Structure formats: C-alpha cells, structure tokens
mmCIF file of C-alpha atoms in Angstrom:
data_model
loop_
_atom_site.group_PDB
_atom_site.id
_atom_site.type_symbol
_atom_site.label_atom_id
_atom_site.label_comp_id
_atom_site.label_asym_id
_atom_site.label_seq_id
_atom_site.Cartn_x
_atom_site.Cartn_y
_atom_site.Cartn_z
ATOM 1 C CA MET H 30 -26.371 24.889 -13.502
ATOM 2 C CA THR H 31 -25.952 21.622 -11.618
ATOM 3 C CA GLU H 32 -22.675 20.600 -10.013
ATOM 4 C CA ASP H 33 -22.066 17.819 -12.573
ATOM 5 C CA ALA H 34 -22.801 20.226 -15.436
ATOM 6 C CA THR H 35 -20.279 22.652 -14.030
ATOM 7 C CA TYR H 36 -17.551 20.044 -14.161
ATOM 8 C CA THR H 37 -18.277 19.182 -17.794
ATOM 9 C CA ASP H 38 -18.304 22.812 -18.884
ATOM 10 C CA GLU H 39 -15.967 23.318 -21.825
ATOM 11 C CA THR H 40 -14.067 26.089 -20.074
ATOM 12 C CA LEU H 41 -13.152 23.848 -17.142
ATOM 13 C CA SER H 42 -12.451 20.883 -19.393
ATOM 14 C CA ARG H 43 -9.739 22.869 -21.142
ATOM 15 C CA THR H 44 -7.931 23.039 -17.788
ATOM 16 C CA TYR H 45 -6.933 19.395 -18.259
ATOM 17 C CA ALA H 46 -4.860 20.328 -21.292
ATOM 18 C CA GLU H 47 -3.127 23.075 -19.319
ATOM 19 C CA LEU H 48 -2.348 20.776 -16.371
ATOM 20 C CA ALA H 49 -0.951 18.056 -18.627
ATOM 21 C CA ALA H 50 1.447 20.529 -20.276
ATOM 22 C CA VAL H 51 3.332 21.377 -17.062
ATOM 23 C CA GLY H 52 4.970 19.623 -14.134
ATOM 24 C CA PRO H 53 6.673 16.238 -13.676
ATOM 25 C CA TYR H 54 5.479 13.350 -15.837
ATOM 26 C CA GLY H 55 8.250 10.787 -15.627
ATOM 27 C CA ALA H 56 7.809 7.041 -15.497
ATOM 28 C CA ASP H 57 9.688 6.533 -12.234
ATOM 29 C CA LEU H 58 8.153 5.508 -8.920
ATOM 30 C CA GLY H 59 7.765 8.516 -6.655
ATOM 31 C CA HIS H 60 5.151 7.759 -4.047
ATOM 32 C CA ALA H 61 2.802 5.053 -2.871
ATOM 33 C CA LEU H 62 -0.533 4.728 -1.147
ATOM 34 C CA ILE H 63 -0.527 1.678 1.114
ATOM 35 C CA THR H 64 -3.847 0.984 2.811
ATOM 36 C CA MET H 65 -4.561 -2.065 4.994
ATOM 37 C CA VAL H 66 -8.164 -2.480 6.073
ATOM 38 C CA GLU H 67 -10.218 -4.833 8.237
ATOM 39 C CA PRO H 68 -13.864 -5.269 7.204
ATOM 40 C CA HIS H 69 -16.140 -5.630 10.191
ATOM 41 C CA PRO H 70 -17.242 -9.217 11.024
ATOM 42 C CA GLY H 71 -20.062 -10.335 8.773
ATOM 43 C CA GLN H 72 -19.349 -7.564 6.244
ATOM 44 C CA GLU H 73 -16.482 -9.221 4.373
ATOM 45 C CA ARG H 74 -18.322 -9.970 1.134
ATOM 46 C CA GLN H 75 -20.091 -6.626 1.016
ATOM 47 C CA TYR H 76 -16.807 -4.822 1.614
ATOM 48 C CA ASN H 77 -15.028 -6.796 -1.110
ATOM 49 C CA ARG H 78 -17.743 -6.118 -3.669
ATOM 50 C CA TRP H 79 -17.748 -2.384 -2.868
ATOM 51 C CA TYR H 80 -13.978 -2.165 -3.203
ATOM 52 C CA GLU H 81 -13.793 -4.294 -6.358
ATOM 53 C CA ASP H 82 -16.761 -2.763 -8.167
ATOM 54 C CA ASP H 83 -16.459 0.881 -7.147
ATOM 55 C CA HIS H 84 -13.741 2.142 -4.826
ATOM 56 C CA PHE H 85 -10.675 0.614 -6.492
ATOM 57 C CA ILE H 86 -11.558 2.650 -9.562
ATOM 58 C CA ALA H 87 -13.465 5.727 -8.362
ATOM 59 C CA GLY H 88 -11.433 6.092 -5.165
ATOM 60 C CA ALA H 89 -8.019 5.359 -6.633
ATOM 61 C CA MET H 90 -7.223 4.317 -10.201
ATOM 62 C CA ALA H 91 -9.328 6.999 -11.898
ATOM 63 C CA MET H 92 -7.320 9.721 -10.153
ATOM 64 C CA PRO H 93 -4.546 11.691 -11.851
ATOM 65 C CA TRP H 94 -0.937 10.562 -11.328
ATOM 66 C CA MET H 95 -1.870 7.179 -9.827
ATOM 67 C CA TYR H 96 -0.635 4.814 -12.512
ATOM 68 C CA ALA H 97 -0.699 1.301 -11.000
ATOM 69 C CA GLY H 98 -2.574 -0.523 -8.287
ATOM 70 C CA ARG H 99 -3.139 -3.996 -6.900
ATOM 71 C CA ARG H 100 -5.101 -5.592 -4.078
ATOM 72 C CA TRP H 101 -3.784 -8.326 -1.795
ATOM 73 C CA VAL H 102 -5.441 -10.533 0.817
ATOM 74 C CA ALA H 103 -4.361 -12.428 3.935
ATOM 75 C CA THR H 104 -6.385 -15.563 4.503
ATOM 76 C CA ARG H 105 -6.557 -16.804 8.091
ATOM 77 C CA ASP H 106 -3.531 -19.092 7.739
ATOM 78 C CA LEU H 107 -1.491 -16.165 6.385
ATOM 79 C CA GLN H 108 -2.660 -13.918 9.217
ATOM 80 C CA LEU H 109 -1.363 -16.463 11.735
ATOM 81 C CA LEU H 110 2.160 -16.174 10.283
ATOM 82 C CA ARG H 111 2.421 -12.476 11.233
ATOM 83 C CA TYR H 112 4.749 -11.142 13.872
ATOM 84 C CA PRO H 113 5.592 -9.654 16.330
ATOM 85 C CA ALA H 114 2.557 -10.376 18.456
ATOM 86 C CA ALA H 115 2.945 -7.022 20.231
ATOM 87 C CA SER H 116 2.768 -4.962 17.038
ATOM 88 C CA SER H 117 2.380 -1.194 17.122
ATOM 89 C CA VAL H 118 0.895 -1.364 13.609
ATOM 90 C CA ALA H 119 -1.977 -3.828 14.078
ATOM 91 C CA GLN H 120 -3.755 -4.718 17.311
ATOM 92 C CA PRO H 121 -4.215 -7.637 17.252
ATOM 93 C CA VAL H 122 -1.457 -8.430 14.805
ATOM 94 C CA THR H 123 -3.945 -10.383 12.655
ATOM 95 C CA ALA H 124 -6.045 -7.266 11.972
ATOM 96 C CA GLY H 125 -6.113 -6.019 8.390
ATOM 97 C CA CYS H 126 -6.933 -8.865 6.016
ATOM 98 C CA TYR H 127 -6.956 -6.738 2.842
ATOM 99 C CA ILE H 128 -4.237 -4.392 1.624
ATOM 100 C CA SER H 129 -4.163 -2.244 -1.497
ATOM 101 C CA VAL H 130 -0.989 -0.737 -2.915
ATOM 102 C CA TYR H 131 -0.836 2.055 -5.493
ATOM 103 C CA TRP H 132 2.069 3.723 -7.326
ATOM 104 C CA MET H 133 2.172 7.461 -8.006
ATOM 105 C CA THR H 134 4.256 9.598 -10.326
ATOM 106 C CA ALA H 135 7.257 11.284 -8.718
ATOM 107 C CA GLY H 136 6.722 14.948 -7.948
ATOM 108 C CA ARG H 137 2.934 14.756 -8.139
ATOM 109 C CA TYR H 138 2.109 14.046 -4.498
ATOM 110 C CA ASP H 139 0.605 17.462 -3.730
ATOM 111 C CA ASP H 140 -1.428 17.505 -6.934
ATOM 112 C CA HIS H 141 -2.781 14.031 -6.304
ATOM 113 C CA MET H 142 -3.542 14.791 -2.670
ATOM 114 C CA ARG H 143 -5.747 17.756 -3.587
ATOM 115 C CA TRP H 144 -7.705 15.515 -5.918
ATOM 116 C CA THR H 145 -8.033 12.555 -3.550
ATOM 117 C CA VAL H 146 -9.273 14.649 -0.619
ATOM 118 C CA SER H 147 -11.866 16.274 -2.850
ATOM 119 C CA ILE H 148 -13.075 13.081 -4.517
ATOM 120 C CA ASN H 149 -13.347 11.187 -1.226
ATOM 121 C CA LYS H 150 -15.459 13.967 0.253
ATOM 122 C CA ARG H 151 -17.693 13.714 -2.817
ATOM 123 C CA LEU H 152 -17.912 9.918 -2.576
ATOM 124 C CA ASN H 153 -18.803 10.186 1.093
ATOM 125 C CA ARG H 154 -21.463 12.806 0.393
ATOM 126 C CA ASP H 155 -22.927 10.573 -2.329
ATOM 127 C CA HIS H 156 -23.046 7.564 0.043
ATOM 128 C CA ARG H 157 -20.434 5.637 -1.918
ATOM 129 C CA VAL H 158 -18.135 4.961 1.044
ATOM 130 C CA PHE H 159 -18.457 1.626 2.841
ATOM 131 C CA GLN H 160 -18.434 2.440 6.535
ATOM 132 C CA GLU H 161 -18.285 -1.073 8.025
ATOM 133 C CA ARG H 162 -14.513 -1.265 7.985
ATOM 134 C CA THR H 163 -11.489 -0.144 9.998
ATOM 135 C CA HIS H 164 -8.341 1.414 8.577
ATOM 136 C CA VAL H 165 -5.526 -0.472 10.321
ATOM 137 C CA PHE H 166 -2.565 0.961 8.403
ATOM 138 C CA THR H 167 -3.187 3.624 5.772
ATOM 139 C CA ALA H 168 -0.516 6.041 4.619
ATOM 140 C CA PHE H 169 0.800 7.885 1.608
ATOM 141 C CA GLN H 170 4.529 7.261 1.440
ATOM 142 C CA ASP H 171 7.571 8.591 -0.396
ATOM 143 C CA HIS H 172 9.747 6.116 -2.269
ATOM 144 C CA ALA H 173 13.175 5.839 -0.662
ATOM 145 C CA VAL H 174 14.949 3.007 -2.494
ATOM 146 C CA THR H 175 14.423 -0.290 -4.324
ATOM 147 C CA VAL H 176 16.778 -3.257 -3.977
ATOM 148 C CA TYR H 177 16.756 -5.994 -6.627
ATOM 149 C CA ARG H 178 17.776 -9.613 -6.241
ATOM 150 C CA ASP H 179 18.962 -9.982 -9.839
ATOM 151 C CA GLY H 180 20.476 -6.583 -10.521
ATOM 152 C CA ASP H 181 19.400 -5.167 -13.864
ATOM 153 C CA HIS H 182 17.550 -8.340 -14.862
ATOM 154 C CA GLY H 183 13.824 -8.717 -14.333
ATOM 155 C CA PRO H 184 10.941 -6.270 -13.854
ATOM 156 C CA ARG H 185 11.640 -2.861 -12.304
ATOM 157 C CA ASP H 186 9.754 -1.451 -9.358
ATOM 158 C CA ILE H 187 7.461 0.505 -11.695
ATOM 159 C CA HIS H 188 6.213 -2.876 -12.995
ATOM 160 C CA ALA H 189 5.756 -4.547 -9.602
ATOM 161 C CA LEU H 190 1.997 -3.995 -9.309
ATOM 162 C CA ASP H 191 1.358 -5.193 -12.872
ATOM 163 C CA HIS H 192 3.759 -8.143 -12.934
ATOM 164 C CA PRO H 193 2.059 -11.369 -11.740
ATOM 165 C CA TYR H 194 3.929 -11.700 -8.450
ATOM 166 C CA ALA H 195 2.471 -14.488 -6.335
ATOM 167 C CA GLY H 196 3.026 -12.934 -2.930
ATOM 168 C CA LEU H 197 3.717 -9.771 -0.989
ATOM 169 C CA ILE H 198 5.306 -9.296 2.421
ATOM 170 C CA VAL H 199 4.725 -6.040 4.224
ATOM 171 C CA GLN H 200 7.408 -5.170 6.774
ATOM 172 C CA VAL H 201 7.371 -2.076 8.977
ATOM 173 C CA ILE H 202 10.504 -0.971 10.835
ATOM 174 C CA ASP H 203 10.899 1.906 13.271
ATOM 175 C CA SER H 204 14.320 3.459 13.709
ATOM 176 C CA ASN H 205 15.391 4.302 17.239
ATOM 177 C CA SER H 206 15.261 8.029 16.466
ATOM 178 C CA PRO H 207 14.640 10.373 13.510
ATOM 179 C CA ASP H 208 18.384 10.991 13.278
ATOM 180 C CA GLN H 209 19.014 7.264 12.871
ATOM 181 C CA ARG H 210 16.524 6.548 10.100
ATOM 182 C CA GLY H 211 19.016 7.493 7.394
ATOM 183 C CA GLU H 212 21.541 5.077 8.854
ATOM 184 C CA LEU H 213 18.883 2.356 9.013
ATOM 185 C CA LEU H 214 17.967 2.962 5.365
ATOM 186 C CA ALA H 215 21.620 2.800 4.282
ATOM 187 C CA TRP H 216 22.136 -0.467 6.153
ATOM 188 C CA LEU H 217 19.019 -1.976 4.565
ATOM 189 C CA ARG H 218 20.041 -0.853 1.071
ATOM 190 C CA ASP H 219 23.723 -1.810 1.181
ATOM 191 C CA ASP H 220 23.877 -4.782 3.533
ATOM 192 C CA HIS H 221 20.756 -6.427 4.876
ATOM 193 C CA LEU H 222 18.426 -6.535 1.857
ATOM 194 C CA PRO H 223 20.993 -7.745 -0.731
ATOM 195 C CA LYS H 224 21.918 -10.615 1.600
ATOM 196 C CA ARG H 225 18.309 -11.568 2.331
ATOM 197 C CA LEU H 226 17.224 -11.369 -1.303
ATOM 198 C CA ALA H 227 20.010 -13.658 -2.537
ATOM 199 C CA GLY H 228 18.622 -17.136 -3.077
ATOM 200 C CA SER H 229 15.117 -16.172 -1.949
ATOM 201 C CA THR H 230 11.834 -16.098 -3.861
ATOM 202 C CA ALA H 231 11.650 -12.304 -3.460
ATOM 203 C CA ALA H 232 12.631 -10.501 -6.667
ATOM 204 C CA LEU H 233 12.747 -7.008 -5.204
ATOM 205 C CA VAL H 234 12.027 -4.918 -2.126
ATOM 206 C CA THR H 235 10.699 -1.363 -2.308
ATOM 207 C CA VAL H 236 11.282 0.874 0.713
ATOM 208 C CA PHE H 237 9.064 3.829 1.578
ATOM 209 C CA ALA H 238 8.879 6.550 4.240
ATOM 210 C CA PRO H 239 5.409 7.647 5.383
ATOM 211 C CA THR H 240 4.148 11.199 5.055
ATOM 212 C CA PRO H 241 1.493 12.852 7.264
ATOM 213 C CA LEU H 242 -2.054 12.900 5.959
ATOM 214 C CA PRO H 243 -3.604 16.331 5.353
ATOM 215 C CA LEU H 244 -5.652 17.896 8.128
ATOM 216 C CA ASP H 245 -8.760 17.787 5.916
ATOM 217 C CA ARG H 246 -8.541 13.995 5.455
ATOM 218 C CA MET H 247 -11.641 11.870 6.025
ATOM 219 C CA THR H 248 -12.253 11.361 9.737
ATOM 220 C CA TYR H 249 -12.376 7.555 9.474
ATOM 221 C CA VAL H 250 -8.689 7.476 8.480
ATOM 222 C CA LYS H 251 -6.398 8.019 11.463
ATOM 223 C CA GLN H 252 -3.314 10.213 11.223
ATOM 224 C CA VAL H 253 -0.116 8.459 10.162
ATOM 225 C CA GLU H 254 2.149 7.255 12.943
ATOM 226 C CA GLY H 255 5.936 7.057 12.805
ATOM 227 C CA VAL H 256 6.541 9.985 10.443
ATOM 228 C CA GLY H 257 10.276 10.660 10.661
ATOM 229 C CA THR H 258 11.232 7.264 12.122
ATOM 230 C CA ARG H 259 9.334 4.608 10.177
ATOM 231 C CA LEU H 260 10.152 2.695 7.004
ATOM 232 C CA THR H 261 7.743 0.434 5.119
ATOM 233 C CA LEU H 262 9.205 -2.412 3.059
ATOM 234 C CA LEU H 263 7.277 -4.273 0.355
ATOM 235 C CA TRP H 264 8.790 -7.633 -0.625
ATOM 236 C CA PHE H 265 7.497 -8.885 -4.001
ATOM 237 C CA LEU H 266 7.582 -12.671 -4.194
ATOM 238 C CA GLU H 267 7.590 -14.983 -7.197
ATOM 239 C CA ASP H 268 5.984 -17.824 -5.186
ATOM 240 C CA ASP H 269 3.319 -18.172 -2.525
ATOM 241 C CA PRO H 270 4.825 -16.854 0.739
ATOM 242 C CA ARG H 271 3.720 -19.951 2.655
ATOM 243 C CA GLY H 272 6.116 -22.157 0.699
ATOM 244 C CA ASN H 273 9.333 -20.489 1.865
ATOM 245 C CA TRP H 274 8.191 -18.696 4.984
ATOM 246 C CA ARG H 275 10.285 -20.582 7.518
ATOM 247 C CA ASP H 276 13.453 -20.576 5.408
ATOM 248 C CA HIS H 277 13.482 -16.936 4.297
ATOM 249 C CA PHE H 278 10.958 -14.722 6.043
ATOM 250 C CA ALA H 279 10.130 -15.953 9.551
ATOM 251 C CA ASP H 280 13.031 -14.093 11.181
ATOM 252 C CA LEU H 281 13.146 -10.715 9.470
ATOM 253 C CA ASP H 282 13.146 -9.068 12.884
ATOM 254 C CA THR H 283 16.297 -10.802 14.137
ATOM 255 C CA ALA H 284 18.864 -9.063 11.954
ATOM 256 C CA VAL H 285 17.228 -5.669 12.417
ATOM 257 C CA ALA H 286 17.397 -6.047 16.185
ATOM 258 C CA ALA H 287 21.031 -7.164 15.978
ATOM 259 C CA SER H 288 21.913 -4.066 13.940
ATOM 260 C CA GLY H 289 20.910 -1.805 16.800
ATOM 261 C CA LEU H 290 19.336 0.587 14.291
ATOM 262 C CA GLY H 291 15.663 -0.132 14.798
ATOM 263 C CA GLU H 292 12.860 -2.493 15.675
ATOM 264 C CA VAL H 293 10.522 -4.462 13.440
ATOM 265 C CA GLN H 294 6.913 -3.572 14.216
ATOM 266 C CA PHE H 295 5.092 -5.684 11.633
ATOM 267 C CA VAL H 296 5.730 -8.526 9.180
ATOM 268 C CA ALA H 297 2.732 -9.827 7.223
ATOM 269 C CA PRO H 298 2.407 -12.039 4.120
ATOM 270 C CA PHE H 299 -0.313 -11.582 1.505
ATOM 271 C CA ILE H 300 -1.376 -13.157 -1.778
ATOM 272 C CA PRO H 301 -3.031 -11.280 -4.668
ATOM 273 C CA THR H 302 -6.794 -11.094 -4.919
ATOM 274 C CA VAL H 303 -8.492 -12.215 -8.119
ATOM 275 C CA PRO H 304 -10.054 -9.041 -9.539
ATOM 276 C CA GLY H 305 -13.806 -9.114 -9.981
ATOM 277 C CA THR H 306 -14.332 -12.144 -7.748
ATOM 278 C CA ASP H 307 -15.056 -12.988 -4.104
ATOM 279 C CA ARG H 308 -12.291 -15.563 -3.966
ATOM 280 C CA TYR H 309 -10.788 -15.897 -0.462
ATOM 281 C CA VAL H 310 -13.685 -14.057 1.236
ATOM 282 C CA ASP H 311 -14.701 -17.296 2.970
ATOM 283 C CA GLU H 312 -11.131 -17.915 4.176
ATOM 284 C CA LEU H 313 -10.612 -14.747 6.224
ATOM 285 C CA ARG H 314 -11.884 -15.936 9.629
#
C-alpha cells in the first residue's frame, strides 16, 4: 500500500471524528504564527507565487486549528520607515519584506505543532518548499492580551485577519529581564496602549509572547530568540500606515524607554497583499 493510500484508509479517516469530539474548540484567539521572510534578490516573484499558490494553503491554512491567516508586504518606502536601525530582530532593519500572520485555536498549540512539523517535512521531501528565502523573524506565539481603541465596539481580535484593515505595524519589545516581562505587559495593557490608541487609526493591538520551536523543526528556521523576555505587538490600522506615521507611530520606542521596563527592538509597517496577484513585487527593492 502506498503512503497516500494509507492516509485515505477508512480506519485512519475515522480518527478525524474521534479527534473532533475531544479537546478545546472555542472561538477565542489562543496562539499565533508570525513569520517574516526575505526572498533572495531576484527571487521575489517566484517566492510570491509559491507562497500564494501553494504554501499559504498547504503549509498553513489547510492545517487543523489554524482558523485565520493573512499576508502583508513592506514596499521599499515602508521598509525605510522601520526603526531602530540597530535592531536585534532584523539585520539590516529593512530585511523581511513579507510577513504572514495566522490565528490558532486556544489550547490546540501542541496538536497543531505535531501536524505542522510533519506536513513541512513532507512538503520538503516532495520538493514543495521554496529554498531561496531567509526567515528573519518566525515564531509561534501565545496570545497575552488585546487592547481595543473603541472598547466593545468594532471587530474583535478573532476577526482581525479577516476584517479589511489597511495596515499592520509589527512592534517587538524586550523586557529588561524575565521577571519584568509581566510588569511590562501590565503597563502596556493598562497605560501605554490605551493612550496611544486613542485618536489614532489603529483599532486594536494584539500582544503575544513567543514560544520555543520544537527541536525537530525544519533546519532553515532558526530557533526563537527572546523566549521569556520578548513581547510582539500587532497594531491593526484602518488606514495606510504612511498617512499617520509621523503623528502616531514614529516614536513608539520613546515611551517604552521612558518606562524603564524594556527596549523596543523593532517597529515595522506593512500593508496587505492582494491575494492571487503579484502586486507590490516590483516595489520591494
């Protein structure tokens, strides 16, 4: 019996019914996969077509417990807005012109991880992995908190990857120590983010804490840095980030530094890709 025949065997197929009958299956946001990638020079179009036509589905959305996903792009003018120049996340800070964000069901991280490691090994074996790219910032992350600009009005975080937001800002902050990350998170939740969201074009900010990748991960994905000290913030914007950058987002590092609780390592604006197209591919360099 061939491998594919084995996996369509009726006995194994019935396992799906058993798995669906147990375990968490809520609608809340539990975890995220955030993966920022730099296609190698001259490979931008080929990379985009591979991700659009194959990997976004086979390497992500077709997997169990991953219920939403969206791709974003930083054209060259957006890359030049990034800071700080001496970033521990991206070297140079302009590296990583595409980012994909995926939501996962709470409590299903371990189940999903077993599947994703297995399917990516299979994709690699079947020569369906595009090698001419570099993972700049790739991590599975646990949801810590979401702060909303308009309280109970407007889309919730579970809708953020399906709602037509016009921009995304990725912000990475390192606390001064593992013991201080909880204090940093509380300050962000209760003080800093509500003040910065008020009157801005950002409708909500989701905050995540990275988790280590499994030891049997694919070798082209480096181990996650900052586990225990790092927080990743995703700002979902109703307008293009270039329009209000100077007024609202060009100094996100200042208040964090003044708090004494941590240091901003990365701030980067993105706009959504247009699925199924090569739009923006010619604006990356």
